[in-house]
Amino acid sequence: MGRRRRTRRVVVIVAGLGPALANLPIDSMRLVVGAVLLVFGLQWLRKAILRASGLKALHDEEAIYEAEVAHLRAGGQQPAHDWYAFTVAFKRGVPRGLGGGVHRVTFGGTQRNVGLAAVGAGAAWSSC
């Protein structure tokens, strides 16, 4: 039941925003996307240089995981709605599905077939 609802939601979002995305000026879009990628890339490069030089601690995933598990176990009381689990599930599913939808709308928009792209986005989302 939940998967069908998610699939419908992504298809509606893609079908609704698809034509708008296809009508954006490509040069402006390239400039914005390029600037965002440059900013994030430079931040990643700066952190990598600091870690390699020893000025910033190395990123230890195992220690971070253990600290998070200890923090969650120390809480003890289970809330009625687990917002932490909801946030983790949301961050995994929605961006992945919308990213696939944006890719399909981009390719569908260049072929002037956004409807087929929306169906492809729904199919990709339902396979997640």
mmCIF file of C-alpha atoms in Angstrom:
data_model
loop_
_atom_site.group_PDB
_atom_site.id
_atom_site.type_symbol
_atom_site.label_atom_id
_atom_site.label_comp_id
_atom_site.label_asym_id
_atom_site.label_seq_id
_atom_site.Cartn_x
_atom_site.Cartn_y
_atom_site.Cartn_z
ATOM 1 C CA MET A 1 0.000 0.000 0.000
ATOM 2 C CA GLY A 2 2.741 2.458 0.921
ATOM 3 C CA ARG A 3 4.742 1.801 -2.226
ATOM 4 C CA ARG A 4 1.762 2.558 -4.457
ATOM 5 C CA ARG A 5 1.151 5.822 -2.635
ATOM 6 C CA ARG A 6 4.816 6.824 -2.979
ATOM 7 C CA THR A 7 4.797 5.889 -6.653
ATOM 8 C CA ARG A 8 1.718 8.000 -7.313
ATOM 9 C CA ARG A 9 3.234 10.912 -5.397
ATOM 10 C CA VAL A 10 6.446 10.857 -7.435
ATOM 11 C CA VAL A 11 4.562 10.511 -10.731
ATOM 12 C CA VAL A 12 2.383 13.520 -9.833
ATOM 13 C CA ILE A 13 5.405 15.628 -8.838
ATOM 14 C CA VAL A 14 7.324 14.690 -11.977
ATOM 15 C CA ALA A 15 4.318 15.218 -14.261
ATOM 16 C CA GLY A 16 3.582 18.551 -12.607
ATOM 17 C CA LEU A 17 7.107 19.917 -12.594
ATOM 18 C CA GLY A 18 8.292 18.236 -15.785
ATOM 19 C CA PRO A 19 6.949 20.751 -18.278
ATOM 20 C CA ALA A 20 8.247 23.607 -16.121
ATOM 21 C CA LEU A 21 11.691 22.002 -16.027
ATOM 22 C CA ALA A 22 11.647 21.508 -19.794
ATOM 23 C CA ASN A 23 10.901 25.230 -20.307
ATOM 24 C CA LEU A 24 13.788 26.558 -18.192
ATOM 25 C CA PRO A 25 16.575 28.295 -20.117
ATOM 26 C CA ILE A 26 19.391 25.756 -20.383
ATOM 27 C CA ASP A 27 22.228 28.289 -20.078
ATOM 28 C CA SER A 28 20.908 29.671 -16.788
ATOM 29 C CA MET A 29 20.347 26.135 -15.515
ATOM 30 C CA ARG A 30 23.919 25.147 -16.397
ATOM 31 C CA LEU A 31 25.255 28.215 -14.588
ATOM 32 C CA VAL A 32 23.277 27.523 -11.402
ATOM 33 C CA VAL A 33 24.055 23.794 -11.324
ATOM 34 C CA GLY A 34 27.717 24.452 -12.098
ATOM 35 C CA ALA A 35 27.985 27.028 -9.301
ATOM 36 C CA VAL A 36 26.382 24.680 -6.783
ATOM 37 C CA LEU A 37 28.665 21.820 -7.808
ATOM 38 C CA LEU A 38 31.700 24.090 -7.594
ATOM 39 C CA VAL A 39 30.809 25.263 -4.071
ATOM 40 C CA PHE A 40 30.215 21.716 -2.783
ATOM 41 C CA GLY A 41 33.292 20.409 -4.579
ATOM 42 C CA LEU A 42 35.529 23.087 -3.075
ATOM 43 C CA GLN A 43 34.194 22.334 0.415
ATOM 44 C CA TRP A 44 34.903 18.627 -0.109
ATOM 45 C CA LEU A 45 38.404 19.387 -1.424
ATOM 46 C CA ARG A 46 39.167 21.697 1.518
ATOM 47 C CA LYS A 47 38.166 19.000 4.035
ATOM 48 C CA ALA A 48 40.187 16.380 2.176
ATOM 49 C CA ILE A 49 43.289 18.577 2.220
ATOM 50 C CA LEU A 50 42.865 19.311 5.935
ATOM 51 C CA ARG A 51 42.459 15.595 6.712
ATOM 52 C CA ALA A 52 45.470 14.625 4.601
ATOM 53 C CA SER A 53 47.626 17.257 6.301
ATOM 54 C CA GLY A 54 46.554 16.128 9.775
ATOM 55 C CA LEU A 55 44.869 19.425 10.688
ATOM 56 C CA LYS A 56 41.449 17.765 10.801
ATOM 57 C CA ALA A 57 40.636 14.378 12.312
ATOM 58 C CA LEU A 58 40.025 11.498 9.940
ATOM 59 C CA HIS A 59 36.396 10.541 9.411
ATOM 60 C CA ASP A 60 35.856 7.315 11.398
ATOM 61 C CA GLU A 61 32.463 5.869 10.422
ATOM 62 C CA GLU A 62 32.638 3.052 12.974
ATOM 63 C CA ALA A 63 33.227 5.442 15.877
ATOM 64 C CA ILE A 64 30.404 7.712 14.688
ATOM 65 C CA TYR A 65 28.048 4.727 14.453
ATOM 66 C CA GLU A 66 28.964 3.491 17.949
ATOM 67 C CA ALA A 67 28.454 6.959 19.429
ATOM 68 C CA GLU A 68 25.046 7.269 17.750
ATOM 69 C CA VAL A 69 23.935 3.827 18.965
ATOM 70 C CA ALA A 70 25.058 4.654 22.527
ATOM 71 C CA HIS A 71 23.171 7.955 22.388
ATOM 72 C CA LEU A 72 19.978 6.256 21.199
ATOM 73 C CA ARG A 73 20.217 3.495 23.812
ATOM 74 C CA ALA A 74 20.793 6.036 26.586
ATOM 75 C CA GLY A 75 17.465 7.708 25.786
ATOM 76 C CA GLY A 76 15.581 4.643 26.976
ATOM 77 C CA GLN A 77 12.026 5.839 26.403
ATOM 78 C CA GLN A 78 10.406 4.999 23.051
ATOM 79 C CA PRO A 79 8.227 7.848 21.695
ATOM 80 C CA ALA A 80 4.842 7.191 20.068
ATOM 81 C CA HIS A 81 6.215 8.275 16.677
ATOM 82 C CA ASP A 82 9.875 7.613 15.920
ATOM 83 C CA TRP A 83 10.936 10.850 14.214
ATOM 84 C CA TYR A 84 14.517 9.689 13.873
ATOM 85 C CA ALA A 85 13.508 6.609 11.859
ATOM 86 C CA PHE A 86 11.081 8.700 9.817
ATOM 87 C CA THR A 87 13.811 11.219 8.960
ATOM 88 C CA VAL A 88 16.291 8.508 7.972
ATOM 89 C CA ALA A 89 13.712 6.775 5.771
ATOM 90 C CA PHE A 90 12.669 10.082 4.209
ATOM 91 C CA LYS A 91 16.266 11.090 3.464
ATOM 92 C CA ARG A 92 16.875 7.741 1.769
ATOM 93 C CA GLY A 93 13.736 7.427 -0.304
ATOM 94 C CA VAL A 94 12.458 10.791 -1.417
ATOM 95 C CA PRO A 95 15.658 12.333 -2.832
ATOM 96 C CA ARG A 96 16.475 9.082 -4.608
ATOM 97 C CA GLY A 97 13.063 8.890 -6.224
ATOM 98 C CA LEU A 98 12.944 12.564 -7.136
ATOM 99 C CA GLY A 99 16.485 12.392 -8.531
ATOM 100 C CA GLY A 100 15.454 9.558 -10.799
ATOM 101 C CA GLY A 101 12.381 11.536 -11.755
ATOM 102 C CA VAL A 102 14.426 14.623 -12.631
ATOM 103 C CA HIS A 103 16.717 12.530 -14.814
ATOM 104 C CA ARG A 104 13.801 10.987 -16.655
ATOM 105 C CA VAL A 105 12.039 14.322 -17.119
ATOM 106 C CA THR A 106 15.243 15.821 -18.467
ATOM 107 C CA PHE A 107 15.562 13.102 -21.075
ATOM 108 C CA GLY A 108 11.813 13.089 -21.745
ATOM 109 C CA GLY A 109 11.749 16.863 -22.068
ATOM 110 C CA THR A 110 14.422 16.849 -24.738
ATOM 111 C CA GLN A 111 12.289 14.381 -26.700
ATOM 112 C CA ARG A 112 9.090 16.376 -25.954
ATOM 113 C CA ASN A 113 7.550 13.375 -24.193
ATOM 114 C CA VAL A 114 7.191 14.313 -20.524
ATOM 115 C CA GLY A 115 4.252 11.943 -19.979
ATOM 116 C CA LEU A 116 6.362 8.923 -20.824
ATOM 117 C CA ALA A 117 9.109 10.314 -18.575
ATOM 118 C CA ALA A 118 6.633 10.530 -15.671
ATOM 119 C CA VAL A 119 5.653 6.890 -16.192
ATOM 120 C CA GLY A 120 9.359 5.951 -16.234
ATOM 121 C CA ALA A 121 9.930 7.881 -13.019
ATOM 122 C CA GLY A 122 7.070 6.019 -11.362
ATOM 123 C CA ALA A 123 8.442 2.681 -12.531
ATOM 124 C CA ALA A 124 11.901 3.552 -11.227
ATOM 125 C CA TRP A 125 10.483 4.680 -7.876
ATOM 126 C CA SER A 126 8.457 1.512 -7.441
ATOM 127 C CA SER A 127 11.590 -0.592 -7.951
ATOM 128 C CA CYS A 128 13.414 1.160 -5.051
#
